[in-house]
Coordinates of C-alpha atoms and ligand atoms in Angstrom, one line a residue:
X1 CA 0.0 0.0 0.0
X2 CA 1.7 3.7 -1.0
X3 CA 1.9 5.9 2.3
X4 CA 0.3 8.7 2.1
X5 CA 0.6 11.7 0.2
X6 CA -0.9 15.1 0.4
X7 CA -2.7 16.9 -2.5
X8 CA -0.7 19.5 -3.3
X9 CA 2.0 17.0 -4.0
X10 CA -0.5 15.2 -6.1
X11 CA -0.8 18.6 -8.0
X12 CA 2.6 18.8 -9.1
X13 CA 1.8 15.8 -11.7
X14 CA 5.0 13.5 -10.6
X15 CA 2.6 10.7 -9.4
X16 CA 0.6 10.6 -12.4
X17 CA -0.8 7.0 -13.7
X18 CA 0.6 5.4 -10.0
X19 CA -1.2 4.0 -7.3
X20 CA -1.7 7.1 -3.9
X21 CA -3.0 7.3 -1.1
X22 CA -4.7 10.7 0.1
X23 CA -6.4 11.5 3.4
X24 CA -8.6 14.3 4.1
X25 CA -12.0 15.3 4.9
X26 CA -15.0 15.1 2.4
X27 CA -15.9 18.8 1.3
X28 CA -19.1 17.6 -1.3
X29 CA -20.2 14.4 -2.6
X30 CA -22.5 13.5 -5.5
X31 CA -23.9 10.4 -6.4
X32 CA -25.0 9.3 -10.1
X33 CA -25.8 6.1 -11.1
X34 CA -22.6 4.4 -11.7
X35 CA -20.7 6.9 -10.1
X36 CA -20.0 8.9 -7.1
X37 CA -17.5 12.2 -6.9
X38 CA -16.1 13.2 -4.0
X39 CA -14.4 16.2 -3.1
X40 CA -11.6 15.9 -0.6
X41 CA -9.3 18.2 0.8
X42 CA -6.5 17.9 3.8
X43 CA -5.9 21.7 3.9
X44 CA -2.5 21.7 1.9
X45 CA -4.3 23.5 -1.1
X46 CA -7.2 25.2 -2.2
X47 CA -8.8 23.5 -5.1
X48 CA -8.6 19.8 -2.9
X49 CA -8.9 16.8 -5.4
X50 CA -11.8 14.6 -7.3
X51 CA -12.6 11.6 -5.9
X52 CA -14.2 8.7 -8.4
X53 CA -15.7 6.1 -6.8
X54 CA -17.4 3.0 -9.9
X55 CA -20.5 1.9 -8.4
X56 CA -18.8 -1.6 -9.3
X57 CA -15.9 -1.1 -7.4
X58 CA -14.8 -2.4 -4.0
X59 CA -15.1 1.2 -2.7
X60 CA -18.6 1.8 -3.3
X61 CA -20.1 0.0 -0.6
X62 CA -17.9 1.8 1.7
X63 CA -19.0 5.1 0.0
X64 CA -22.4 4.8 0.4
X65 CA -22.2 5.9 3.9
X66 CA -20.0 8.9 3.7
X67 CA -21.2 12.2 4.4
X68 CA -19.7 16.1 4.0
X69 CA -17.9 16.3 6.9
X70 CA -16.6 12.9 7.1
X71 CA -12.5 12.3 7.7
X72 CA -11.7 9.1 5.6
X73 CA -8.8 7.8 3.6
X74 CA -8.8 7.2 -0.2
X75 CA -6.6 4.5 -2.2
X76 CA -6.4 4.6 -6.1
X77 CA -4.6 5.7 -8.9
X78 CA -4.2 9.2 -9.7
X79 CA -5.3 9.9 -13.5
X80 CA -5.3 13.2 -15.6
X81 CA -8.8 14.7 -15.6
X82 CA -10.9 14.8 -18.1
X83 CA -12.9 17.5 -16.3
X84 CA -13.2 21.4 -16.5
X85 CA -11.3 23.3 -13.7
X86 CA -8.9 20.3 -11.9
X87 CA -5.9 18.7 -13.5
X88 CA -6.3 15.1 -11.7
X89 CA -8.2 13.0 -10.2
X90 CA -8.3 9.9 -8.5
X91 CA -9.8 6.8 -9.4
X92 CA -10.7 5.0 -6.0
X93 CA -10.1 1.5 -6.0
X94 CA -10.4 1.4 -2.3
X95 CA -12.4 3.8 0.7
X96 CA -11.1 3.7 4.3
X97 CA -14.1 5.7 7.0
X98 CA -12.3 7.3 9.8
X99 CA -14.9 9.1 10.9
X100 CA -18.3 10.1 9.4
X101 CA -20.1 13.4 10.2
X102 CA -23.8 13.1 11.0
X103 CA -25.4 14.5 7.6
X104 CA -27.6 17.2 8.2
X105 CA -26.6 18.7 11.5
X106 CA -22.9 19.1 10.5
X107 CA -22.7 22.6 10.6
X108 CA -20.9 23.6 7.0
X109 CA -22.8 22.4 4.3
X110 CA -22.2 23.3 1.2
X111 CA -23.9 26.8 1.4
X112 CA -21.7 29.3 1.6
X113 CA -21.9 30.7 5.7
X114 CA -21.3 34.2 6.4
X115 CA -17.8 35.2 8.5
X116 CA -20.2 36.3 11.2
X117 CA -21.9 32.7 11.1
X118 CA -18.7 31.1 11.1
X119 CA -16.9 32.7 13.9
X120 CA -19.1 31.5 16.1
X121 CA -18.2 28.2 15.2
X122 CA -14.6 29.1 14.7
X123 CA -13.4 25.4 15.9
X124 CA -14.7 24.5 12.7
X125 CA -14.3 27.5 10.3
X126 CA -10.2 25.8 9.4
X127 CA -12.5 23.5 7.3
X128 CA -13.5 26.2 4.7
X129 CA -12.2 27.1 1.4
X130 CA -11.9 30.9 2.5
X131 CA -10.2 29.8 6.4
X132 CA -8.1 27.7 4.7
X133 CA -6.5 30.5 2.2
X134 CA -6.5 32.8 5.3
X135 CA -4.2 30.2 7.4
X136 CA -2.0 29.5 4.6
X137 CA -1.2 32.8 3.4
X138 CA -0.8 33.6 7.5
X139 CA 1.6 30.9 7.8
X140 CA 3.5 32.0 4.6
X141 CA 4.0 35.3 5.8
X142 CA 4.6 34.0 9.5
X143 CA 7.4 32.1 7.7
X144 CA 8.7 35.2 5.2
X145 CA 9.2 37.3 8.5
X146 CA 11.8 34.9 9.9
X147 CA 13.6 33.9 6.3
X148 CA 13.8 37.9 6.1
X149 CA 15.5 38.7 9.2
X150 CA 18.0 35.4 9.2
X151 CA 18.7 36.1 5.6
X152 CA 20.0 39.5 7.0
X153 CA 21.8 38.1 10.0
X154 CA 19.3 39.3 12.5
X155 CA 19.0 36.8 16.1
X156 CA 15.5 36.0 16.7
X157 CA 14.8 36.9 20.7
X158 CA 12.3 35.6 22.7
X159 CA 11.2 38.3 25.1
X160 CA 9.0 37.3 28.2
X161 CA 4.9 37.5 27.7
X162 CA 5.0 38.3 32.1
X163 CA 5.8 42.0 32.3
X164 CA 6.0 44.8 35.2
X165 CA 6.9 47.7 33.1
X166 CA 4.2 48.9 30.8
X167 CA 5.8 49.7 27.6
X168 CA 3.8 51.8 25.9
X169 CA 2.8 54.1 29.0
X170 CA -0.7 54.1 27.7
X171 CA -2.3 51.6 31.2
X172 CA -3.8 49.2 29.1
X173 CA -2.9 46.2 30.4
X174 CA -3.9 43.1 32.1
X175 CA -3.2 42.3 35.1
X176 CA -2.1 38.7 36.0
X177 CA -2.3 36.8 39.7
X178 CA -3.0 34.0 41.6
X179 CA -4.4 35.6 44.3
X180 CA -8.4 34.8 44.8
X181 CA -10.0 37.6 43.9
X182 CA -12.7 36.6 46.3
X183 CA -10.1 37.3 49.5
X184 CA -7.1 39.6 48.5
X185 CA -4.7 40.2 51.0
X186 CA -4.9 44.1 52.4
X187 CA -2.1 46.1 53.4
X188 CA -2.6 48.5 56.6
X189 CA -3.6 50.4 54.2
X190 CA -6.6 48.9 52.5
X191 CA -4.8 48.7 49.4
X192 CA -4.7 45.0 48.3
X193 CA -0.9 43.7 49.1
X194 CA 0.6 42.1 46.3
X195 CA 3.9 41.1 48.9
X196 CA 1.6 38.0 48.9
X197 CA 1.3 37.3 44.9
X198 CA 3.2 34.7 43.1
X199 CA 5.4 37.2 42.1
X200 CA 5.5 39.1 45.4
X201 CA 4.5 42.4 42.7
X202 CA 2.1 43.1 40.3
X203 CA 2.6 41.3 37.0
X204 CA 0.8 42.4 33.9
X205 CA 1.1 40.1 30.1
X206 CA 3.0 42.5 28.1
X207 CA 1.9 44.9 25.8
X208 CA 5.3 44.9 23.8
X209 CA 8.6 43.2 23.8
X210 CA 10.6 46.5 23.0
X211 CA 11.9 47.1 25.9
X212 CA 13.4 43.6 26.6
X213 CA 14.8 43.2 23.1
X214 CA 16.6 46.6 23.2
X215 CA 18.6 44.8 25.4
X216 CA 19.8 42.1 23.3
X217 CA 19.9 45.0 20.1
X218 CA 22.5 46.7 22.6
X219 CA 24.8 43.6 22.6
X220 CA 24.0 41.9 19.7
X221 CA 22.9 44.7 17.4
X222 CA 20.7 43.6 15.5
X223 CA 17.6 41.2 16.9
X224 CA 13.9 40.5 16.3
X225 CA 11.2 39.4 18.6
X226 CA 7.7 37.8 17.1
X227 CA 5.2 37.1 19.8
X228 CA 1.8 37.8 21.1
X229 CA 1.1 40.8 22.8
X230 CA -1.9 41.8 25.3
X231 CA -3.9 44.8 25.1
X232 CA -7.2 45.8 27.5
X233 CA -8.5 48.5 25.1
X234 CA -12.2 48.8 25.1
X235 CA -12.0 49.2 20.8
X236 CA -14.7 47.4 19.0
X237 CA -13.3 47.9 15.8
X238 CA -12.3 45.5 12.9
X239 CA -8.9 46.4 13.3
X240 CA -8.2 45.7 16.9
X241 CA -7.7 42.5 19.2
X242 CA -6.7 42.1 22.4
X243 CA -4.3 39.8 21.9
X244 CA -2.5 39.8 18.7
X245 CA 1.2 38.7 18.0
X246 CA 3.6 41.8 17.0
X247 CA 6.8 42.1 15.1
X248 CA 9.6 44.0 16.8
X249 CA 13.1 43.9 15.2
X250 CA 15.3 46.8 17.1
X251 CA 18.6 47.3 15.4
X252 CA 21.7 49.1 17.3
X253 CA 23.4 52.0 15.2
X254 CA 20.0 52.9 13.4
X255 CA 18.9 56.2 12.7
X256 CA 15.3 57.0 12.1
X257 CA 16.2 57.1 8.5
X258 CA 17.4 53.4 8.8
X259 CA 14.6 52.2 10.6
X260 CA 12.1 53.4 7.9
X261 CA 14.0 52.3 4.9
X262 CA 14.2 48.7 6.6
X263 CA 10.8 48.8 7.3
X264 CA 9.6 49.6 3.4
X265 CA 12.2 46.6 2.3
X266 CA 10.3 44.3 5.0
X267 CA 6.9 45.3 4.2
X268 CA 7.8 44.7 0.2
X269 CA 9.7 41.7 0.7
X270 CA 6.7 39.8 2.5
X271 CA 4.2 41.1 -0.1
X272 CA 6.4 39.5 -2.8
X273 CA 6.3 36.6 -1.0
X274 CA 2.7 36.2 -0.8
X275 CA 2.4 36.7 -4.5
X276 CA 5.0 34.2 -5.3
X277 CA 3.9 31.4 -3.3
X278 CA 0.5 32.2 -2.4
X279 CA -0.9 33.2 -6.1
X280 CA -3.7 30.1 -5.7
X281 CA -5.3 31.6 -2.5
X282 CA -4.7 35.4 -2.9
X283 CA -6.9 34.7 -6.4
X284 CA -9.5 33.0 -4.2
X285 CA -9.5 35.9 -1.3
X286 CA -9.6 38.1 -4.5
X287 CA -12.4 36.7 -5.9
X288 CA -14.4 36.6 -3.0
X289 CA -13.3 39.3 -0.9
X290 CA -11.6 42.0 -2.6
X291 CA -11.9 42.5 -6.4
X292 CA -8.5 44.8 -6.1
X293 CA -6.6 42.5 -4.3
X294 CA -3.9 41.2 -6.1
X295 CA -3.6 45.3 -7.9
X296 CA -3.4 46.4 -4.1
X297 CA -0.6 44.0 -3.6
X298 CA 1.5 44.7 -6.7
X299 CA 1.2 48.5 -6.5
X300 CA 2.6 48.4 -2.8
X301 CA 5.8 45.9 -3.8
X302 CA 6.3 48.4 -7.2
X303 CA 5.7 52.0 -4.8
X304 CA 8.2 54.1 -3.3
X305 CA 6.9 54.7 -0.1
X306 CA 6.2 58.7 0.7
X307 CA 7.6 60.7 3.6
X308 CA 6.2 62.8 5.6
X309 CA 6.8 65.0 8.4
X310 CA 3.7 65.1 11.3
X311 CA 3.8 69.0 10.9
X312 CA 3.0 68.2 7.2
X313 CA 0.6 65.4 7.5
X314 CA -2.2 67.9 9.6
X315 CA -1.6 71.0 7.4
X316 CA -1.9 68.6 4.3
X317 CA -5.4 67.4 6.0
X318 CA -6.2 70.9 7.4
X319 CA -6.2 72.2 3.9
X320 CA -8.0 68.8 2.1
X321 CA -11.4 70.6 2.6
X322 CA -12.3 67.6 4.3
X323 CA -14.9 67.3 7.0
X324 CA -13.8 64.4 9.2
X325 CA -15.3 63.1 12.3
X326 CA -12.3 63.5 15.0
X327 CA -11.2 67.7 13.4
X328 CA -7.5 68.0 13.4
X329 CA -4.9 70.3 14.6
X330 CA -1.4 70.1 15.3
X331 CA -1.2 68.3 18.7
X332 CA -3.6 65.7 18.3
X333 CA -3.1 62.4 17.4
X334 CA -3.9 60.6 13.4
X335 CA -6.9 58.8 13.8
X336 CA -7.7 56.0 11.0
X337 CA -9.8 58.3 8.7
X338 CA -7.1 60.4 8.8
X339 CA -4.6 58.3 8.2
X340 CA -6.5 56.8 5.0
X341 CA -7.4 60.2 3.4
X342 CA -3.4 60.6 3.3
X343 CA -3.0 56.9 1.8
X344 CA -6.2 56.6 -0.1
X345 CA -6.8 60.3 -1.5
X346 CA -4.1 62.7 -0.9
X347 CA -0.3 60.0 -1.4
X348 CA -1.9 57.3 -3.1
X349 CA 0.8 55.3 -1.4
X350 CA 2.1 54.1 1.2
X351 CA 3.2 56.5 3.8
X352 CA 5.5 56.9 6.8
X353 CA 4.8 59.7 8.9
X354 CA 7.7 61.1 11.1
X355 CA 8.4 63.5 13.9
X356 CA 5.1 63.6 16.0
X357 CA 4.4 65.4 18.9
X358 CA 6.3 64.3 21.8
X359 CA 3.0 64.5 24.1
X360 CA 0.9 61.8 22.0
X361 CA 4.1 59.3 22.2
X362 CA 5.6 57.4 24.3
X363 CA 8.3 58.0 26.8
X364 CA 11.1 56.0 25.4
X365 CA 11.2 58.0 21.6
X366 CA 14.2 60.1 21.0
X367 CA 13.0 63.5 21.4
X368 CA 14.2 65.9 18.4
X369 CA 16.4 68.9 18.8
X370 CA 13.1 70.9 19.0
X371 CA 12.2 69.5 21.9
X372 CA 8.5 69.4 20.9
X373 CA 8.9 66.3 18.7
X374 CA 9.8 62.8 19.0
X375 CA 12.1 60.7 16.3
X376 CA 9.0 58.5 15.8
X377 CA 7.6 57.1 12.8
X378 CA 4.2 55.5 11.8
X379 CA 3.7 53.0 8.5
X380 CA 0.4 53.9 6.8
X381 CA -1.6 51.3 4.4
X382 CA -3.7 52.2 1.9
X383 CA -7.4 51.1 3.4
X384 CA -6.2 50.1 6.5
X385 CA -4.0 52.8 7.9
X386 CA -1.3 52.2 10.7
X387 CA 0.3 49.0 10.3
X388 CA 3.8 50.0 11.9
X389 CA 4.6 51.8 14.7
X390 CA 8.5 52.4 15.5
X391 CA 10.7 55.4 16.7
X392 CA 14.7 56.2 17.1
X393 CA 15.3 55.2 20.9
X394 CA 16.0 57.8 23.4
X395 CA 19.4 56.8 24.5
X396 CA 20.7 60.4 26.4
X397 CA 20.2 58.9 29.9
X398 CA 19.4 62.9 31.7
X399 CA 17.1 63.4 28.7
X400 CA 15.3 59.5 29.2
X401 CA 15.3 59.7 32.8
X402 CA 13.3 63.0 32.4
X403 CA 10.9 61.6 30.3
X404 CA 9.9 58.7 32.3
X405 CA 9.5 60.8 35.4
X406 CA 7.1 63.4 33.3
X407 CA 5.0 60.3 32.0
X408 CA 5.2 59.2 35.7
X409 CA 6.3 56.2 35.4
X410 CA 7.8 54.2 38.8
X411 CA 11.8 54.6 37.9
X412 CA 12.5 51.5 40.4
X413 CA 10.5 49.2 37.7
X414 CA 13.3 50.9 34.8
X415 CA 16.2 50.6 36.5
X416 CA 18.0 47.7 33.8
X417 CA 16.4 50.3 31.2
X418 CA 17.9 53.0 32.1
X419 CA 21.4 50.9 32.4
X420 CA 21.2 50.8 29.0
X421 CA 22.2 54.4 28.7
X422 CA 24.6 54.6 31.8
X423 CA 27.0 51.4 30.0
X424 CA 28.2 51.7 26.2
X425 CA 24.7 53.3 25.3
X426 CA 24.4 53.8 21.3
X427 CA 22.1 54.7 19.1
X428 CA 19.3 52.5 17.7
X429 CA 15.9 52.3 16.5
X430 CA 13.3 49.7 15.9
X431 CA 9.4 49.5 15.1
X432 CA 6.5 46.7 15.9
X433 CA 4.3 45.4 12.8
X434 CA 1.0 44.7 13.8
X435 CA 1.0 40.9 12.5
X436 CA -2.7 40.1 12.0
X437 CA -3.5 43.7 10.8
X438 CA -0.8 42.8 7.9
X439 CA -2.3 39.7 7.5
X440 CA -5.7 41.5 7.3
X441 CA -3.9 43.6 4.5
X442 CA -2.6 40.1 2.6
X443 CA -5.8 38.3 2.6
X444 CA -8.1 41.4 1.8
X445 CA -10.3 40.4 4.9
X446 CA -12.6 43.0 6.1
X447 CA -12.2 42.0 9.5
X448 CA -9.2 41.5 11.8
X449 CA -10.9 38.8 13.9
X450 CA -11.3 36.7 10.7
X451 CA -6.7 36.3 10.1
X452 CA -6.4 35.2 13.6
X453 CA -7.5 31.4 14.6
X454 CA -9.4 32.2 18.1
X455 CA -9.5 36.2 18.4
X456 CA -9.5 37.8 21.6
X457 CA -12.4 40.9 21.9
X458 CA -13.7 42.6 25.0
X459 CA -16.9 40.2 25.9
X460 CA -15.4 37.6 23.7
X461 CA -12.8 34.9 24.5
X462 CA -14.5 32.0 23.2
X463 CA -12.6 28.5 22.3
Ligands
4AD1 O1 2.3 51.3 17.6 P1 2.4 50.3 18.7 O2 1.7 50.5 19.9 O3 4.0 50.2 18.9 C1 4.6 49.5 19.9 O4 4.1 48.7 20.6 C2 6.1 49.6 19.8 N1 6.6 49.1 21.1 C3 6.7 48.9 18.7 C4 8.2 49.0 18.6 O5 8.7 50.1 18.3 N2 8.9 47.9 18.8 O6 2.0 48.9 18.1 C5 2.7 48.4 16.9 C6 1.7 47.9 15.9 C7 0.7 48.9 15.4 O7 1.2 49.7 14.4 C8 -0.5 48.0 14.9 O8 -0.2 47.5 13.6 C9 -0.4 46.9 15.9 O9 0.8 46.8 16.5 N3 -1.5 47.0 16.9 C10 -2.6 46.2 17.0 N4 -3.0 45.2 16.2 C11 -4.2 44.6 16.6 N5 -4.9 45.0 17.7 C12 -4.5 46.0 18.5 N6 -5.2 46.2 19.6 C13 -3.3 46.6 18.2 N7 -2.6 47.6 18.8 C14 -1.5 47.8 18.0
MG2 MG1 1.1 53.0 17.2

């Protein structure tokens, strides 16, 4: 008996006329009188393969039984297709049931289910045609990131997910103990007394790993961490999760102007990745999700991204004429309609806006011989807006430790930090990509909590 094979190998065509062996769950089947089709597919392409079961056969009997659903294995010989739309197919000459799926209650038949509908059933959305592009392209990209930064002789780090310092000063964290919550410990003076925690402190799941790889970027110069982050922001949006896995390469001797110009190379490189490999399901996504998808995609990898100072950016949108919901002025910070009118209507591009206000930031930005900006820098998509956020470090200890005490920050929780800057401190930079809102981008998904397998939403942690 030949051991199994999966159907994207069969694709390729080197098996042709030869006895295989495919496993896989049964997407459709259709009976006619001496026949029966089956459409199988074990996640490892799109398009799966045809099944052709001879109502004479040895197979048939077997078949009879099988419903959509149903994980079984298939023996027979793999034959060019006579059909429209599918290269091969096999002839079965033998049907193995694993397990069958209880006809009409199986929750995806062959109708297609709206995202909404199958996010509640997320456990079982991996099954679908569109779920399994989405994972696919996801793990191709997951897999570019890494090739990227070895290929460039970056270390991959991995920074802890338990955190006491709040990275990006903006409080929006959650809080993690093993205390009960029922009977927390008091100090003398009412306020609960984390002495008696696991950690003898309060612990929080991190909201970056910035601060720890800086460590590693000031010893080993140039690093990369790629892990999930934690965020308690009340936003309902289709852009937002709280918890979703971030980027963060941090590179020592990096200017601002380095940072950004790595950051357009990464950005391109992945895209042209996706179109390489992933040309199969991007033309799916595009066919069913965006109609300008695989334009989108080209246009970014052929663009020269545009510069732009923050000063610019609001008197470019203070002169567009435009009525937006949040008004601007210099001070305040881009929101997302913002940052699309630059991408969408004004740029037509890709955008990195630079130099913003040094109030609206976060403490650990270089701040710029103006002293009212900060050496920071945001990545703007067309459609989706920010997808990077990144900055030149601070590394002037007076000027660092002066900014942590203004944001108010506890400097006992900083002290390594601030090390940094008292031994051998450099200059370097670094920035975080948002991984499932560059996912979102890839796929053309409308919704963030559709590129990530079991998202995370206030009210919702489901599976
Ligand atoms: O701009 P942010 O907050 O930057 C940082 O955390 C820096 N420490 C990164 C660095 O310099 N190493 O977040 C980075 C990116 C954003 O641009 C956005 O793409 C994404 O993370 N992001 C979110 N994605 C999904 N859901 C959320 N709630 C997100 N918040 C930020
Ligand atoms: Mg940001």
């Amino acid at each position: 008996m030949p051991s199994r094979t999966k159907i994207a190998v069969l694709q390729t065509g080197t098996l042709q006329d030869q006895e295989v062996c495919v496993r896989g769950w049964v997407r459709t089947k259709r009976d006619s009188k001496n026949l029966s089709f089956i459409n199988l597919n074990d996640g490892s392409d799109q398009s799966g393969i045809q099944i052709i079961v001879d109502a004479n056969s040895e197979a048939h009997a077997a078949t009879v039984e099988v419903h959509t659903g149903a994980a079984v294995e298939v023996i027979g010989i793999l034959v060019a297709s006579p059909g429209k739309g599918q290269k091969f197919e096999i002839q079965a000459t033998g049907l193995r049931l694993y397990g069958n799926a209880s006809g009409e209650d199986y929750p995806l038949q062959k109708k297609g289910h709206t995202l909404e509908f199958l996010r509640e059933i997320a456990h079982l959305r991996p099954r679908t045609n569109t779920f399994g592009c989405v994972f696919r392209v996801r793990n191709g990209i997951a897999y570019a990131i890494h090739k990227f930064f070895q290929e460039r002789g970056f270390l991959y780090v991995h920074t802890p997910i338990l955190t006491v310092s709040d990275a990006e000063g903006a409080g929006e964290m959650f809080r993690v103990t093993s205390m009960d919550l029922d009977q927390l410990p008091k100090d003398s003076e009412g306020h609960t007394d984390f002495s008696k925690d696991f950690f003898g402190r309060p612990v929080n799941l991190t909201v970056s790993g910035q601060l720890n790889v800086e460590t590693f970027a000031c010893a080993l110069s140039d690093v990369y961490t790629f892990g999930p982050t934690f965020r308690a922001e009340n936003s309902n949006t289709s852009r937002h999760l709280a918890e979703f896995w971030m980027v963060e390469p941090e590179m020592a001797f990096y200017d601002l102007q380095d940072n950004a110009t790595l950051a357009e190379e990464f950005l391109k490189y992945l895209i042209a990745y996706c179109l390489e490999h992933h040309s199969e399901d991007l033309a799916f996504l595009q066919r069913f999700y965006n109609k300008e998808l695989l334009k989108t995609l080209e246009h970014i990898v052929q663009s020269n991204f545009q510069q732009v100072t923050y000063t610019e950016a609001v008197s470019i949108l203070e002169k567009s004429g435009q009525s937006f919901e949040f008004p601007v002025k210099w001070g305040v910070d881009l929101q997302s309609e913002h940052e699309r009118f630059l991408c969408d209507q004004h740029f037509k591009s890709p955008v990195v806006v630079v130099d913003y206000p040094r109030e609206i930031k976060a403490f650990y930005m270089r701040l710029n011989d103006d002293e009212k900006t900060v050496a920071a820098m945001d990545v703007l998509f067309p459609k989706l807006g920010e997808v990077i956020g990144g900055s030149q470090r601070e590394e002037r200890y007076d000027v660092l430790e002066q900014r942590l005490q203004k944001a108010g920050a506890e400097e006992q929780d900083y002290w390594w930090y601030l090390d940094l800057r008292r031994y051998g401190t450099a200059p370097h930079s670094g920035f975080g990509l948002g991984f499932e809102r560059f996912v979102q981008f890839v796929t053309g998904m409308g919704n963030i909590r559709d590129v990530i397998p079991f998202p995370r939403v206030p009210h919702n942690a489901s599976f």
